[in-house]
Short mmCIF file of C-alpha atoms and ligand atoms in Angstrom, two decimals:
data_model
loop_
_atom_site.label_atom_id
_atom_site.label_comp_id
_atom_site.label_asym_id
_atom_site.label_seq_id
_atom_site.Cartn_x
_atom_site.Cartn_y
_atom_site.Cartn_z
CA MET A 90 -28.38 55.16 32.65
CA MET A 91 -27.67 58.89 33.04
CA ILE A 92 -30.52 61.39 33.27
CA LYS A 93 -31.49 63.33 30.16
CA ASN A 94 -29.81 66.58 31.14
CA ASP A 95 -26.50 64.84 31.88
CA ILE A 96 -26.57 63.05 28.53
CA GLN A 97 -27.24 66.37 26.80
CA GLN A 98 -24.23 67.97 28.53
CA LYS A 99 -21.97 65.03 27.63
CA LEU A 100 -23.10 65.14 24.00
CA LEU A 101 -22.49 68.89 23.89
CA SER A 102 -18.93 68.24 25.00
CA ILE A 103 -18.55 66.18 21.80
CA VAL A 104 -20.54 68.09 19.13
CA LYS A 105 -21.51 71.72 18.61
CA ASP A 106 -24.89 73.01 19.75
CA GLU A 107 -26.22 73.16 16.18
CA ASN A 108 -25.46 69.45 15.70
CA LEU A 109 -27.63 68.25 18.57
CA LYS A 110 -31.42 68.45 18.58
CA ILE A 111 -33.53 67.43 21.54
CA ASP A 112 -36.92 65.76 20.96
CA GLU A 113 -36.52 65.94 17.20
CA LEU A 114 -39.54 64.70 15.25
CA ILE A 115 -38.32 61.66 13.36
CA ARG A 116 -41.12 61.82 10.81
CA ASN A 117 -39.21 64.73 9.29
CA HIS A 118 -36.37 62.30 8.58
CA THR A 119 -38.21 59.27 7.18
CA TYR A 120 -39.55 58.63 3.70
CA THR A 121 -42.81 57.27 5.11
CA LYS A 122 -43.27 60.52 7.12
CA LEU A 123 -43.85 58.36 10.21
CA GLY A 124 -42.26 58.38 13.63
CA GLY A 125 -42.41 60.19 16.96
CA LYS A 126 -39.62 62.10 18.69
CA ALA A 127 -35.98 61.16 19.14
CA ASP A 128 -34.53 62.08 22.55
CA PHE A 129 -31.17 63.17 21.08
CA PHE A 130 -30.75 63.64 17.34
CA ILE A 131 -27.09 64.12 16.63
CA THR A 132 -25.33 65.00 13.37
CA PRO A 133 -21.55 64.86 13.93
CA THR A 134 -19.17 66.63 11.57
CA THR A 135 -15.96 64.61 12.11
CA TYR A 136 -15.14 60.90 12.39
CA GLU A 137 -13.64 61.59 15.84
CA GLU A 138 -17.02 62.91 16.99
CA VAL A 139 -18.73 59.74 15.75
CA GLN A 140 -16.19 57.64 17.63
CA ALA A 141 -16.67 59.68 20.81
CA VAL A 142 -20.49 59.34 20.61
CA VAL A 143 -20.19 55.56 20.19
CA LYS A 144 -17.85 55.33 23.19
CA LEU A 145 -20.16 57.49 25.32
CA ALA A 146 -23.23 55.42 24.43
CA ARG A 147 -21.36 52.25 25.26
CA THR A 148 -19.79 53.30 28.54
CA GLU A 149 -22.96 55.01 29.81
CA ASN A 150 -25.30 52.34 28.44
CA ILE A 151 -27.37 54.83 26.43
CA PRO A 152 -29.60 53.32 23.71
CA PHE A 153 -28.16 54.12 20.31
CA THR A 154 -29.77 54.11 16.84
CA LEU A 155 -28.40 55.00 13.46
CA ILE A 156 -30.55 56.36 10.68
CA GLY A 157 -29.57 57.20 7.14
CA ASN A 158 -32.13 58.71 4.77
CA GLY A 159 -34.89 56.80 6.54
CA SER A 160 -36.02 55.23 3.25
CA ASN A 161 -36.17 51.70 4.62
CA LEU A 162 -37.39 52.43 8.12
CA ILE A 163 -40.69 52.70 9.89
CA VAL A 164 -40.23 54.49 13.18
CA LYS A 165 -43.07 53.95 15.64
CA ASP A 166 -45.26 56.78 16.94
CA GLY A 167 -43.60 56.85 20.38
CA GLY A 168 -40.26 57.74 18.78
CA ILE A 169 -36.78 56.59 19.73
CA ARG A 170 -35.20 56.69 23.18
CA GLY A 171 -31.59 57.63 23.61
CA ILE A 172 -29.25 58.81 20.86
CA VAL A 173 -30.14 58.85 17.18
CA LEU A 174 -27.07 59.32 15.03
CA ASN A 175 -27.39 60.70 11.51
CA LEU A 176 -24.38 61.04 9.20
CA LYS A 177 -25.80 63.61 6.77
CA ASN A 178 -22.68 65.79 7.13
CA PHE A 179 -20.46 63.13 5.53
CA LYS A 180 -21.25 63.54 1.85
CA ASP A 181 -17.98 63.58 -0.08
CA ILE A 182 -17.61 61.51 -3.22
CA SER A 183 -14.33 61.17 -5.12
CA SER A 184 -12.66 58.82 -7.55
CA ASP A 185 -9.20 57.59 -8.35
CA GLY A 186 -8.98 55.53 -11.53
CA THR A 187 -11.73 52.91 -11.32
CA LYS A 188 -12.16 53.29 -7.55
CA LEU A 189 -15.00 55.49 -6.32
CA THR A 190 -15.02 56.50 -2.66
CA ALA A 191 -18.23 57.79 -1.10
CA GLN A 192 -18.85 58.87 2.46
CA SER A 193 -21.75 57.12 4.14
CA GLY A 194 -24.10 60.11 4.32
CA ALA A 195 -23.92 60.75 0.57
CA ARG A 196 -26.94 59.56 -1.38
CA ILE A 197 -26.23 56.40 -3.37
CA ILE A 198 -28.06 58.19 -6.22
CA ASP A 199 -25.34 60.87 -6.13
CA ALA A 200 -22.60 58.21 -6.13
CA SER A 201 -24.28 56.71 -9.18
CA ARG A 202 -24.40 60.12 -10.94
CA PHE A 203 -20.78 60.83 -9.99
CA ALA A 204 -19.79 57.50 -11.57
CA LEU A 205 -21.60 58.55 -14.76
CA GLU A 206 -19.67 61.84 -14.87
CA LYS A 207 -16.42 59.89 -14.52
CA THR A 208 -17.64 57.35 -17.15
CA LEU A 209 -17.38 54.54 -14.62
CA SER A 210 -19.82 51.65 -14.96
CA GLY A 211 -21.29 49.44 -12.19
CA LEU A 212 -23.48 51.74 -10.10
CA GLU A 213 -26.18 52.32 -12.75
CA PHE A 214 -28.60 50.06 -10.82
CA ALA A 215 -28.49 52.47 -7.87
CA CYS A 216 -29.58 55.56 -9.80
CA GLY A 217 -33.07 55.57 -8.26
CA ILE A 218 -32.50 54.08 -4.78
CA PRO A 219 -33.25 56.89 -2.32
CA GLY A 220 -30.97 55.75 0.52
CA THR A 221 -27.56 56.86 1.72
CA VAL A 222 -24.36 54.98 0.91
CA GLY A 223 -24.32 53.66 4.52
CA GLY A 224 -27.93 52.46 4.31
CA ALA A 225 -27.24 50.89 0.92
CA LEU A 226 -24.36 48.83 2.34
CA PHE A 227 -26.40 47.86 5.39
CA MET A 228 -29.25 46.58 3.18
CA ASN A 229 -27.05 45.38 0.30
CA ALA A 230 -29.42 47.54 -1.73
CA GLY A 231 -30.09 46.45 -5.27
CA ALA A 232 -32.36 46.85 -8.25
CA TYR A 233 -32.82 45.58 -11.78
CA GLY A 234 -30.23 42.82 -11.44
CA GLY A 235 -27.48 44.82 -9.71
CA GLU A 236 -26.59 45.07 -6.03
CA ILE A 237 -23.97 46.64 -3.77
CA LYS A 238 -22.26 43.26 -3.37
CA ASP A 239 -21.26 43.33 -7.08
CA VAL A 240 -19.28 46.56 -6.80
CA LEU A 241 -18.15 47.07 -3.20
CA ASP A 242 -14.42 46.75 -2.58
CA TYR A 243 -14.27 47.69 1.11
CA ALA A 244 -15.81 49.90 3.78
CA ILE A 245 -14.35 51.99 6.58
CA VAL A 246 -16.44 51.59 9.71
CA VAL A 247 -16.51 52.60 13.36
CA ASP A 248 -16.79 49.35 15.28
CA ARG A 249 -18.76 48.83 18.50
CA ASN A 250 -15.77 49.94 20.58
CA GLY A 251 -15.41 53.18 18.69
CA ASN A 252 -12.38 52.13 16.61
CA LEU A 253 -11.92 52.89 12.89
CA VAL A 254 -11.69 49.58 11.03
CA LYS A 255 -11.44 48.53 7.38
CA ARG A 256 -13.89 45.78 6.36
CA ASP A 257 -13.41 44.04 3.02
CA ALA A 258 -16.66 43.46 1.12
CA ALA A 259 -16.30 39.70 1.70
CA ASP A 260 -16.31 40.27 5.48
CA LEU A 261 -19.73 41.98 5.40
CA ASP A 262 -21.72 38.82 4.47
CA LEU A 263 -23.64 40.76 1.84
CA ASP A 264 -26.67 38.80 0.69
CA TYR A 265 -30.19 39.54 -0.61
CA ARG A 266 -31.13 42.74 1.26
CA LYS A 267 -28.89 41.98 4.23
CA SER A 268 -25.40 42.23 5.68
CA ASN A 269 -23.77 41.59 9.05
CA ILE A 270 -23.44 45.32 9.76
CA ALA A 271 -26.26 45.27 12.37
CA GLU A 272 -24.94 42.16 14.06
CA ASN A 273 -21.45 43.67 14.34
CA GLU A 274 -22.89 47.06 15.38
CA ASP A 275 -20.68 48.71 12.77
CA ILE A 276 -21.24 52.26 11.61
CA VAL A 277 -20.25 52.69 7.98
CA LEU A 278 -18.29 55.89 7.38
CA GLU A 279 -17.02 55.32 3.86
CA ALA A 280 -17.45 52.87 1.02
CA VAL A 281 -14.96 52.20 -1.74
CA PHE A 282 -16.42 50.76 -4.94
CA GLU A 283 -14.45 49.07 -7.72
CA LEU A 284 -16.05 50.09 -11.03
CA LYS A 285 -15.23 49.53 -14.69
CA PRO A 286 -14.33 52.08 -17.35
CA GLY A 287 -17.39 52.61 -19.56
CA SER A 288 -18.92 54.93 -22.10
CA TYR A 289 -20.88 57.96 -20.95
CA ASP A 290 -23.67 57.39 -23.47
CA GLU A 291 -24.11 53.72 -22.57
CA ILE A 292 -24.12 54.35 -18.81
CA LYS A 293 -26.57 57.24 -19.26
CA ALA A 294 -28.87 55.13 -21.48
CA ILE A 295 -29.07 52.41 -18.80
CA MET A 296 -29.76 54.97 -16.06
CA ASP A 297 -32.46 56.69 -18.15
CA ASP A 298 -34.12 53.36 -18.86
CA LEU A 299 -34.11 52.34 -15.17
CA THR A 300 -35.45 55.75 -14.15
CA PHE A 301 -38.27 55.46 -16.68
CA LYS A 302 -39.16 51.96 -15.41
CA ARG A 303 -39.13 53.14 -11.79
CA GLU A 304 -41.20 56.26 -12.42
CA SER A 305 -43.80 54.41 -14.46
CA LYS A 306 -44.23 51.53 -11.98
CA GLN A 307 -43.74 53.05 -8.52
CA PRO A 308 -46.10 55.36 -6.62
CA LEU A 309 -43.40 57.99 -6.09
CA GLU A 310 -46.03 60.70 -5.57
CA TYR A 311 -46.75 59.40 -2.02
CA PRO A 312 -44.50 58.83 1.01
CA SER A 313 -43.49 55.17 1.28
CA CYS A 314 -40.61 52.88 2.22
CA GLY A 315 -40.32 51.29 -1.22
CA SER A 316 -40.95 47.54 -1.38
CA VAL A 317 -42.27 46.53 2.02
CA PHE A 318 -41.50 42.83 1.60
CA LYS A 319 -38.62 40.77 0.31
CA ARG A 320 -39.13 38.59 -2.75
CA PRO A 321 -40.14 35.11 -1.59
CA PRO A 322 -37.99 32.50 -3.41
CA GLY A 323 -39.26 32.08 -6.97
CA MET A 324 -42.16 34.50 -6.47
CA PHE A 325 -42.98 38.21 -6.42
CA ALA A 326 -44.45 39.76 -3.27
CA GLY A 327 -46.38 42.33 -5.35
CA LYS A 328 -48.07 39.62 -7.43
CA LEU A 329 -49.11 37.64 -4.33
CA ILE A 330 -50.56 40.82 -2.80
CA GLN A 331 -52.35 41.71 -6.03
CA ASP A 332 -53.78 38.19 -6.34
CA SER A 333 -54.98 38.46 -2.74
CA GLU A 334 -57.06 41.44 -3.90
CA LEU A 335 -55.35 43.69 -1.42
CA GLN A 336 -54.53 46.59 -3.74
CA GLY A 337 -56.26 49.70 -2.45
CA ALA A 338 -56.86 48.12 1.00
CA SER A 339 -56.31 50.71 3.70
CA ILE A 340 -56.10 51.15 7.45
CA GLY A 341 -56.42 54.78 8.52
CA GLY A 342 -54.19 56.86 6.23
CA ALA A 343 -52.08 53.89 5.04
CA GLN A 344 -52.95 52.17 1.78
CA VAL A 345 -51.65 49.25 -0.29
CA SER A 346 -50.65 51.15 -3.43
CA THR A 347 -53.00 50.87 -6.38
CA LYS A 348 -50.01 51.44 -8.68
CA HIS A 349 -47.56 48.87 -7.23
CA ALA A 350 -48.92 46.23 -4.84
CA GLY A 351 -45.51 45.78 -3.18
CA PHE A 352 -45.66 49.35 -1.83
CA ILE A 353 -47.69 50.67 1.10
CA VAL A 354 -48.15 54.42 0.84
CA ASN A 355 -48.80 57.00 3.52
CA LYS A 356 -51.72 58.45 1.63
CA ASN A 357 -53.32 60.59 4.27
CA ASN A 358 -51.35 61.38 7.43
CA ALA A 359 -51.14 57.77 8.59
CA THR A 360 -49.75 56.89 11.98
CA ALA A 361 -47.01 54.27 12.25
CA GLU A 362 -49.53 52.09 14.08
CA GLU A 363 -51.87 52.17 11.07
CA TYR A 364 -49.04 51.52 8.63
CA ILE A 365 -47.75 48.56 10.67
CA SER A 366 -51.28 47.16 11.10
CA LEU A 367 -51.69 47.23 7.33
CA ILE A 368 -48.38 45.39 6.87
CA ARG A 369 -49.60 42.68 9.29
CA HIS A 370 -52.98 42.49 7.52
CA VAL A 371 -51.22 41.94 4.18
CA GLN A 372 -48.96 39.24 5.67
CA LYS A 373 -51.93 37.46 7.26
CA THR A 374 -54.08 37.59 4.12
CA VAL A 375 -51.30 36.35 1.80
CA LYS A 376 -50.49 33.54 4.26
CA GLU A 377 -54.14 32.47 4.39
CA LYS A 378 -54.58 32.59 0.60
CA PHE A 379 -51.27 31.18 -0.62
CA GLY A 380 -49.53 29.75 2.45
CA VAL A 381 -46.58 32.13 1.83
CA GLU A 382 -44.92 34.03 4.68
CA LEU A 383 -43.99 37.49 3.43
CA GLU A 384 -40.80 38.60 5.14
CA ARG A 385 -40.45 42.32 5.70
CA GLU A 386 -37.67 44.18 3.90
CA VAL A 387 -38.46 47.39 5.77
CA ARG A 388 -37.17 47.68 9.33
CA ILE A 389 -39.49 48.73 12.15
CA ILE A 390 -37.86 50.51 15.09
CA GLY A 391 -38.77 52.71 18.06
CA GLU A 392 -41.41 52.69 20.75
CA ASP A 393 -45.18 52.47 20.67
CA LEU A 394 -47.01 55.59 21.76
CA LEU A 395 -47.94 55.40 25.43
CA LYS A 396 -51.73 55.41 25.77
CA GLU A 397 -51.82 58.57 27.88
CA GLU A 398 -49.90 60.45 25.14
CA SER A 399 -52.46 59.61 22.44
C1 LIG B 590 -39.42 54.92 -3.28
C2 LIG B 590 -38.41 53.93 -2.77
C3 LIG B 590 -37.78 53.07 -3.65
C4 LIG B 590 -36.83 52.16 -3.17
N1 LIG B 590 -36.22 51.33 -4.07
C5 LIG B 590 -35.29 50.45 -3.63
C6 LIG B 590 -34.62 49.57 -4.55
O1 LIG B 590 -34.85 49.61 -5.76
N2 LIG B 590 -33.72 48.70 -4.05
C7 LIG B 590 -33.42 48.62 -2.73
O2 LIG B 590 -32.57 47.82 -2.33
N3 LIG B 590 -34.04 49.45 -1.84
C8 LIG B 590 -34.96 50.34 -2.26
N4 LIG B 590 -35.58 51.16 -1.36
C9 LIG B 590 -35.28 51.03 0.09
C10 LIG B 590 -34.13 51.92 0.59
O3 LIG B 590 -33.94 53.06 -0.22
C11 LIG B 590 -32.83 51.14 0.71
O4 LIG B 590 -32.97 50.03 1.57
C12 LIG B 590 -31.68 52.01 1.23
O5 LIG B 590 -30.48 51.29 1.11
C13 LIG B 590 -31.86 52.47 2.68
O6 LIG B 590 -30.90 53.49 2.93
P1 LIG B 590 -31.20 54.63 4.01
O7 LIG B 590 -30.01 55.53 4.08
O8 LIG B 590 -32.49 55.30 3.73
O9 LIG B 590 -31.29 53.77 5.32
P2 LIG B 590 -32.32 53.91 6.53
O10 LIG B 590 -33.68 53.57 6.06
O11 LIG B 590 -32.14 55.21 7.21
O12 LIG B 590 -31.79 52.75 7.47
C14 LIG B 590 -31.87 51.39 7.09
C15 LIG B 590 -30.92 50.61 7.99
O13 LIG B 590 -29.59 50.94 7.61
C16 LIG B 590 -28.85 51.30 8.77
N5 LIG B 590 -27.85 52.31 8.39
C17 LIG B 590 -28.08 53.50 7.77
N6 LIG B 590 -26.92 54.16 7.60
C18 LIG B 590 -25.95 53.37 8.12
C19 LIG B 590 -24.53 53.50 8.28
N7 LIG B 590 -23.87 54.59 7.88
N8 LIG B 590 -23.87 52.50 8.89
C20 LIG B 590 -24.50 51.40 9.34
N9 LIG B 590 -25.83 51.22 9.22
C21 LIG B 590 -26.54 52.19 8.62
C22 LIG B 590 -29.86 51.85 9.74
O14 LIG B 590 -29.42 51.74 11.08
C23 LIG B 590 -31.07 50.97 9.47
O15 LIG B 590 -31.04 49.80 10.24
C24 LIG B 590 -36.53 52.10 -1.79
C25 LIG B 590 -37.16 52.97 -0.90
C26 LIG B 590 -38.08 53.89 -1.38
C27 LIG B 590 -38.73 54.84 -0.41
#
């Protein structure tokens, strides 16, 4: 692999100075407010730049990580080596008839609001999901009975070789909180949704109802990654955690939410190590009590802090 200064120079031949940050603190980009430094935090402004970064990372064997809004990620305290790509500059949303096109860095909440303005129905479920469009496709995000799979027509991606490719929804293997985007090493640039004509008042009423439910049940006053665990078949992770008397349990600054047992909140400047230890403690306790393995929904990435740094 190239040395840090050489990588910096190569990246600066692709993007402008203001779109490359060195040793950027990732906790400023995650909902949990966790995570150490990223070596190279890059925010391209054109698709060609994204393609060039992918090609560089591949040919020079530089580790490469993509983050969206960081609402489903725990980044470890030692941060992320290599390039971290963030697509926050790609935010356009437009519609043509019943098709809504959103760039991957747009918030799925904004796509949902845009659909409301155009009286298009289908994205109401996404009105409170704090991720980007790219992250929502990656996770097949869903809520209250709806999911991306129901409305996605196709996506435009940059594939692992740096080529722009169209992927039909059926090719993405969208399933409960997963897709094959990671496996294929695709970077989503745009999503095209097929929606249905609807009535403004009805769409708005559904969105208001879902927002009310979310705000009354979720501990939105603290940093978190949303539901930490997937729903085990036929069960609710939150109920198992509650029945294991884990609500309020804490390790360092991380706490199992007293409002919603499926959430772990960063209540008081937790480290990623504390947050992850609490996740493991919950998994172990639920397994011992009920014999159920809780599978994580949240992704954990990055490096542990080296002992001499702590
Ligand atoms: C308070 C709260 C409530 C939540 N409620 C819900 C909910 O109701 N339903 C639900 O499904 N989720 C929910 N989530 C989780 C989260 O918002 C979703 O999983 C969301 O889709 C993640 O998007 P993101 O942009 O934040 O992705 P990130 O967390 O940044 O990344 C998640 C993964 O997606 C990949 N990724 C991101 N962008 C792209 C891209 N452009 N191309 C390819 N891969 C990409 C990343 O590499 C990473 O592996 C909630 C989270 C919070 C904090």
